[in-house]
PDB file of C-alpha atoms in Angstrom:
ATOM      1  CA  UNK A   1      54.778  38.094 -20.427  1.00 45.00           C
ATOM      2  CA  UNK A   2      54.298  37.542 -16.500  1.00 50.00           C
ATOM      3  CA  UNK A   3      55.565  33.912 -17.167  1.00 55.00           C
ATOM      4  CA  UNK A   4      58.562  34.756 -19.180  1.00 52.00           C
ATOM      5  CA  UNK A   5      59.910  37.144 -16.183  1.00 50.00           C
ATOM      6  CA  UNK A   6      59.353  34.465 -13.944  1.00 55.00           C
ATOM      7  CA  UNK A   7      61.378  31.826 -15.796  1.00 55.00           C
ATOM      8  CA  UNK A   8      64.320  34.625 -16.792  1.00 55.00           C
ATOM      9  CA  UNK A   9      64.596  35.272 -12.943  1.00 55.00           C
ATOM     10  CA  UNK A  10      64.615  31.685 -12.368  1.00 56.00           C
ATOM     11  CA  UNK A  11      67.399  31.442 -14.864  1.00 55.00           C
ATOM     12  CA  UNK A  12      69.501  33.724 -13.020  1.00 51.00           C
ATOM     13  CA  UNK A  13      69.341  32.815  -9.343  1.00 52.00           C
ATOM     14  CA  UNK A  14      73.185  31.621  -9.053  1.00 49.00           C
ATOM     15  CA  UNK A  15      74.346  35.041 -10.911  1.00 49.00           C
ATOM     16  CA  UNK A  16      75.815  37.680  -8.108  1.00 50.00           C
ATOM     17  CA  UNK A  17      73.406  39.432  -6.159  1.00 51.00           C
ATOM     18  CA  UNK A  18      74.513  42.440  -8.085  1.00 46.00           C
ATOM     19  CA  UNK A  19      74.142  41.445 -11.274  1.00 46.00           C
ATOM     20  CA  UNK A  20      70.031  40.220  -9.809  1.00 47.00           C
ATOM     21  CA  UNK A  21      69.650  43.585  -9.326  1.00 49.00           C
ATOM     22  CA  UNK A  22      70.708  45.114 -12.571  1.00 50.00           C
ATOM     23  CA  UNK A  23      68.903  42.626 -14.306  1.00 50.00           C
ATOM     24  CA  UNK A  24      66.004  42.994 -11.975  1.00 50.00           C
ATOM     25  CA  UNK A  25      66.504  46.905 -13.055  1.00 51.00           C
ATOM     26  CA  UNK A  26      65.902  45.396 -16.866  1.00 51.00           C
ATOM     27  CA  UNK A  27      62.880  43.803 -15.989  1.00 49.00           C
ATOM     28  CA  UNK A  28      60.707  46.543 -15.094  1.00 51.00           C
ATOM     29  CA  UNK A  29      62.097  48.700 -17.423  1.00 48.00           C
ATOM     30  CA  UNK A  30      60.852  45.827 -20.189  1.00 46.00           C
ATOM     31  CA  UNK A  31      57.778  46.128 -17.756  1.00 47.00           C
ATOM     32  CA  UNK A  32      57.184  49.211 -18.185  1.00 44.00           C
ATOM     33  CA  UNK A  33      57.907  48.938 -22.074  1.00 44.00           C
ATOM     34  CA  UNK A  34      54.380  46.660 -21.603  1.00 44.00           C
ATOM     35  CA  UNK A  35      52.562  48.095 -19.260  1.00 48.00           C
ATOM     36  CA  UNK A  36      52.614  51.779 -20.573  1.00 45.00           C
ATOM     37  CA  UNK A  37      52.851  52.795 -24.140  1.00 43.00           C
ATOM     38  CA  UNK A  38      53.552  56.560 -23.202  1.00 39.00           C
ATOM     39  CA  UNK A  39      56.469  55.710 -21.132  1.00 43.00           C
ATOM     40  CA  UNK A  40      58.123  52.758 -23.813  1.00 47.00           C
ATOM     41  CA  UNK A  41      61.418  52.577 -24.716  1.00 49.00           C
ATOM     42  CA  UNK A  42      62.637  52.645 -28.232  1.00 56.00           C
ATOM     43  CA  UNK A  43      63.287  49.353 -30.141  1.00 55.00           C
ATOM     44  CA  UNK A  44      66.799  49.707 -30.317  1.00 62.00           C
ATOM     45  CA  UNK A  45      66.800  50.305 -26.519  1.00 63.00           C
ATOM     46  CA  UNK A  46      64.720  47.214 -25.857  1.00 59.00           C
ATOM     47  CA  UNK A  47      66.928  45.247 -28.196  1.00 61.00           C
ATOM     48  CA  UNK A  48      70.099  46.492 -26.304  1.00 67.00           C
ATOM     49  CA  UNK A  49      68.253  45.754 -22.833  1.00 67.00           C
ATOM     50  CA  UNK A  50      67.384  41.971 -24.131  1.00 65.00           C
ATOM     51  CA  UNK A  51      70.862  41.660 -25.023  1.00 71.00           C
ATOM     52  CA  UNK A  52      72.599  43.221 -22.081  1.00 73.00           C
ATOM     53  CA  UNK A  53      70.221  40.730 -19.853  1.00 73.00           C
ATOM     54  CA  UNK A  54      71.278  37.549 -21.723  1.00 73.00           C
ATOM     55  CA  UNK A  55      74.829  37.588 -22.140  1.00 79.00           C
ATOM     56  CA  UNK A  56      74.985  37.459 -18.455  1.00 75.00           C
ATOM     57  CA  UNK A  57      77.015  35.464 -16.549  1.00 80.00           C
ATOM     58  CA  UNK A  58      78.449  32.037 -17.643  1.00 87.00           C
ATOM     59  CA  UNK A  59      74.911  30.305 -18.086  1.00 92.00           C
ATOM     60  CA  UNK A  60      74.557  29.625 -21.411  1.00 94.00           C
ATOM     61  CA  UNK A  61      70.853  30.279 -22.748  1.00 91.00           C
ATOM     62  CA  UNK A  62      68.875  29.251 -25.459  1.00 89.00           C
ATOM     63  CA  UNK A  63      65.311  29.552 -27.109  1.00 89.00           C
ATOM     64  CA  UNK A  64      65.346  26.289 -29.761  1.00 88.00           C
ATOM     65  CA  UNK A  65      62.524  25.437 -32.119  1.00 86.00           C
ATOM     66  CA  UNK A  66      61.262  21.593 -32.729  1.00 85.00           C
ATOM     67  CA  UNK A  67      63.388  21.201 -35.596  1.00 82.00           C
ATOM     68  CA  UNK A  68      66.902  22.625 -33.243  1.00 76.00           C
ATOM     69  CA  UNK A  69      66.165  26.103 -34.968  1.00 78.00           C
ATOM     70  CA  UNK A  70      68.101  28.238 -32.603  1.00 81.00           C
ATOM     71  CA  UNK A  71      65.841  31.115 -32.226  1.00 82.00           C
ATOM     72  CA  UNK A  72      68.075  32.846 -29.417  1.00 81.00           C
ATOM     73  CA  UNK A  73      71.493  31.830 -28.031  1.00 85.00           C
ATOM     74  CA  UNK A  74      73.408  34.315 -25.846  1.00 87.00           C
ATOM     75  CA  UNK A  75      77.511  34.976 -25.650  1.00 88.00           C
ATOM     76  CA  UNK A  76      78.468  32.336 -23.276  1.00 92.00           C
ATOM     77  CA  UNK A  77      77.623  29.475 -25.934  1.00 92.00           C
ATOM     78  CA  UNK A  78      80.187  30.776 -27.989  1.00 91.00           C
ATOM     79  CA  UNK A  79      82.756  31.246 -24.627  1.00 91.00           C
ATOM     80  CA  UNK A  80      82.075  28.021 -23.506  1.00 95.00           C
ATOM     81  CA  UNK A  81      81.764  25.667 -26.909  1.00 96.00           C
ATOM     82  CA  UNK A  82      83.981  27.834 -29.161  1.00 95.00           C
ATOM     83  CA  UNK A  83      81.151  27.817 -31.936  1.00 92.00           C
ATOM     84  CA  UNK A  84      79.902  30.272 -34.054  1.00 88.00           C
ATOM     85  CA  UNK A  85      75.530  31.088 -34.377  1.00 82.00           C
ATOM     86  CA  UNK A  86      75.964  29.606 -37.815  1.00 86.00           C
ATOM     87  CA  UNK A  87      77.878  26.642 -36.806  1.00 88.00           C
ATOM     88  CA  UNK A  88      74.917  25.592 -34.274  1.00 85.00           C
ATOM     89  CA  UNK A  89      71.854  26.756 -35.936  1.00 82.00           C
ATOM     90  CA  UNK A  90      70.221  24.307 -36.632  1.00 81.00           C
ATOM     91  CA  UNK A  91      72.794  21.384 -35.976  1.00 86.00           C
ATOM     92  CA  UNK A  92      72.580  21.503 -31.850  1.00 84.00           C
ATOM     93  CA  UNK A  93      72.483  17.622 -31.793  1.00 88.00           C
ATOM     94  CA  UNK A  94      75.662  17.162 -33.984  1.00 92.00           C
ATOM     95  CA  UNK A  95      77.395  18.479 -31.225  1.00 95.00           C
ATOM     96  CA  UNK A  96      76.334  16.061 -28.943  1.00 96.00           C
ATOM     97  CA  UNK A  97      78.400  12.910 -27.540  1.00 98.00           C
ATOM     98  CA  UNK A  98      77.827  10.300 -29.420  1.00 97.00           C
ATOM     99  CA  UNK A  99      76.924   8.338 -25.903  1.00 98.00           C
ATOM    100  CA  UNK A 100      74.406  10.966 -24.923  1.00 98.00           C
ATOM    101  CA  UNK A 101      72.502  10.861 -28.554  1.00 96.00           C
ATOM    102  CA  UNK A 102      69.693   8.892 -27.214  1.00 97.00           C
ATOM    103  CA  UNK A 103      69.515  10.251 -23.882  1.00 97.00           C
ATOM    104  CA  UNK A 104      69.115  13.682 -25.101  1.00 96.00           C
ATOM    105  CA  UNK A 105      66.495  12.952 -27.887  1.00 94.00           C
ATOM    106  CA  UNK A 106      64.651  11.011 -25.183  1.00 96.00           C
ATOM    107  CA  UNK A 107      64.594  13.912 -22.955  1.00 96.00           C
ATOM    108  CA  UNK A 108      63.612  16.316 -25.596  1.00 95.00           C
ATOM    109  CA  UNK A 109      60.530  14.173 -26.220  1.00 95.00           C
ATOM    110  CA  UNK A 110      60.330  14.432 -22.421  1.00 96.00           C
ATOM    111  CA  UNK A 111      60.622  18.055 -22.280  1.00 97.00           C
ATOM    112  CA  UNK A 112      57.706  18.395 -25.525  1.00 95.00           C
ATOM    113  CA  UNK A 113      55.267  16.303 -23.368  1.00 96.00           C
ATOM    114  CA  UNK A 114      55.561  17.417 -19.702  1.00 96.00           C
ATOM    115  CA  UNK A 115      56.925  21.002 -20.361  1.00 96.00           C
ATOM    116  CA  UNK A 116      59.892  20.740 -18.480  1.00 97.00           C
ATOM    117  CA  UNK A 117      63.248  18.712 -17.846  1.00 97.00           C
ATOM    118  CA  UNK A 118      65.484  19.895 -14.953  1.00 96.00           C
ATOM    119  CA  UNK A 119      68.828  18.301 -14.176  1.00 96.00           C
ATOM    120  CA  UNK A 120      69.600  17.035 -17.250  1.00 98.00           C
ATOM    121  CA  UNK A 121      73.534  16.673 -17.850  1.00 98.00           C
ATOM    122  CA  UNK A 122      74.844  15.701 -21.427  1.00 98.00           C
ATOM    123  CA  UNK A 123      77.885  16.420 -23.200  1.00 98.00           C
ATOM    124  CA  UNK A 124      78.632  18.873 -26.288  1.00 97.00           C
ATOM    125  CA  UNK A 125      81.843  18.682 -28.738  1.00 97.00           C
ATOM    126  CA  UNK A 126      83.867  21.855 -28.024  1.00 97.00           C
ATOM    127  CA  UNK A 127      85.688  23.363 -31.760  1.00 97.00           C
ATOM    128  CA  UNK A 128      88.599  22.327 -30.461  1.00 97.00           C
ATOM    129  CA  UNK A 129      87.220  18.404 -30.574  1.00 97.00           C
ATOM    130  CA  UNK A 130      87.289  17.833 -26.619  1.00 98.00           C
ATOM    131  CA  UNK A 131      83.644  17.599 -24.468  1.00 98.00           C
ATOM    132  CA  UNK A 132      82.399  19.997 -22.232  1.00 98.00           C
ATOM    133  CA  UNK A 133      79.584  18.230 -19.950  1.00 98.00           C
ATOM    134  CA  UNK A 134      76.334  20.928 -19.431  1.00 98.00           C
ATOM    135  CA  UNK A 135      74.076  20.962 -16.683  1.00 98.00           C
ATOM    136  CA  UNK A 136      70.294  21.647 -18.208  1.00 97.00           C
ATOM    137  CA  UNK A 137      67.482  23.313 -16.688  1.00 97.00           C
ATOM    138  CA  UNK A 138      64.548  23.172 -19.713  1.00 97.00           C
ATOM    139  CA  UNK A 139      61.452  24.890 -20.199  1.00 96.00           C
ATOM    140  CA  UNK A 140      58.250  24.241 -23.152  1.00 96.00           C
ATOM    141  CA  UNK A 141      57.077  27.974 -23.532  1.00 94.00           C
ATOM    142  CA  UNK A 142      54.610  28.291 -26.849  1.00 90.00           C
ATOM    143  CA  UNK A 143      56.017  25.508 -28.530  1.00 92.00           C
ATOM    144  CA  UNK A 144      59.612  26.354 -28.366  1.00 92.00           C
ATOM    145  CA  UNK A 145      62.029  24.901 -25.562  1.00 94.00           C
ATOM    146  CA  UNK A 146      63.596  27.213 -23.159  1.00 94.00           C
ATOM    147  CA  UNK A 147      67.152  26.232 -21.515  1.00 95.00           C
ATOM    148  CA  UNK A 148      69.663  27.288 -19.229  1.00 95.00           C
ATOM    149  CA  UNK A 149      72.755  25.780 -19.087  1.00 96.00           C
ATOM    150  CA  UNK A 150      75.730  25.519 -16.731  1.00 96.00           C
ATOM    151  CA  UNK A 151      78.982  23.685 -17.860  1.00 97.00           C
ATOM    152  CA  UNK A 152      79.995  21.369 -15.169  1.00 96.00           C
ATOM    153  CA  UNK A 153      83.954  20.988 -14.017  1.00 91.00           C
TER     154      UNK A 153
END
C-alpha cells in the first residue's frame, strides 16, 4: 500500500498545487480506510474516492496486464485518444504508430525486466485517424505495468 501512494503522488506532481492537496486529502482518507477498520469508509465511497483521484488532470493513467489487459484507465484516455474502454482493452498496441511498434514492445520488455521506463515518447492513433505523441513515465508493480502519460504538443 505504502508504495502505491508513493507512485500515485509521483504521478501527480505537475497537477495544480490545489488539486495535490485534494488528492493528498484522498490519500489519507484511503489511509485511514487501511489503517483503521472502525473508522473505514464504505465501498461505494472508496470506489468514488479512487475515481475522483484518477480522472485528474490531463495525465492519462493506466494499470495494463502482460497480455495489454487494461485493468484501469482513467477519463483523460478517452479526452485525449477519442476511444472508448472497449475499443482499447486489450488492443493498446493497435493503436500504436506503425514506426514506434518495435520501440514500444522493446521498452515493454524493458519495463518487465528493470521495473521501470521513464521518458518514453511514442505515438497512439487518435479515432479520428491522426497521432497524438505521449510522454510515458512506467512502473512494474506485482506483475502489472503502471503508467502515466502526458500528450506532448
Amino acid at each position: 500500500m505504502a508504495d502505491a501512494l508513493v507512485m500515485l503522488r509521483q504521478m501527480i506532481t505537475k497537477l495544480p498545487d490545489a488539486t495535490i492537496r485534494e488528492v493528498d486529502a484522498g490519500i489519507e482518507q484511503i489511509r485511514l480506510v487501511n489503517g483503521s477498520p472502525k473508522n473505514a469508509l464504505n465501498w461505494p465511497r472508496r470506489q468514488a474516492l479512487a475515481s475522483t483521484f484518477f480522472d485528474l488532470g490531463p495525465t492519462m493513467l493506466s494499470i495494463v496486464d502482460r497480455e495489454h489487459g487494461i485493468w484501469v484507465i482513467n477519463a483523460t484516455w478517452g479526452r485525449v485518444l477519442g476511444r472508448t474502454f472497449e475499443e482499447m482493452d486489450g488492443k493498446l498496441l493497435t493503436f500504436i504508430h506503425p514506426e514506434d511498434q518495435t520501440k514500444t514492445t522493446t521498452a515493454i520488455e524493458s519495463i518487465y525486466e528493470n521495473g521501470v521506463l521513464d521518458h518514453f515518447v511514442n505515438r497512439y492513433q487518435h479515432a479520428e485517424g491522426h497521432y497524438v505523441a505521449i510522454q510515458w513515465e512506467s512502473r512494474l508493480v506485482q506483475g502489472c505495468i503502471y503508467s502515466s502519460g502526458v500528450p506532448l504538443p
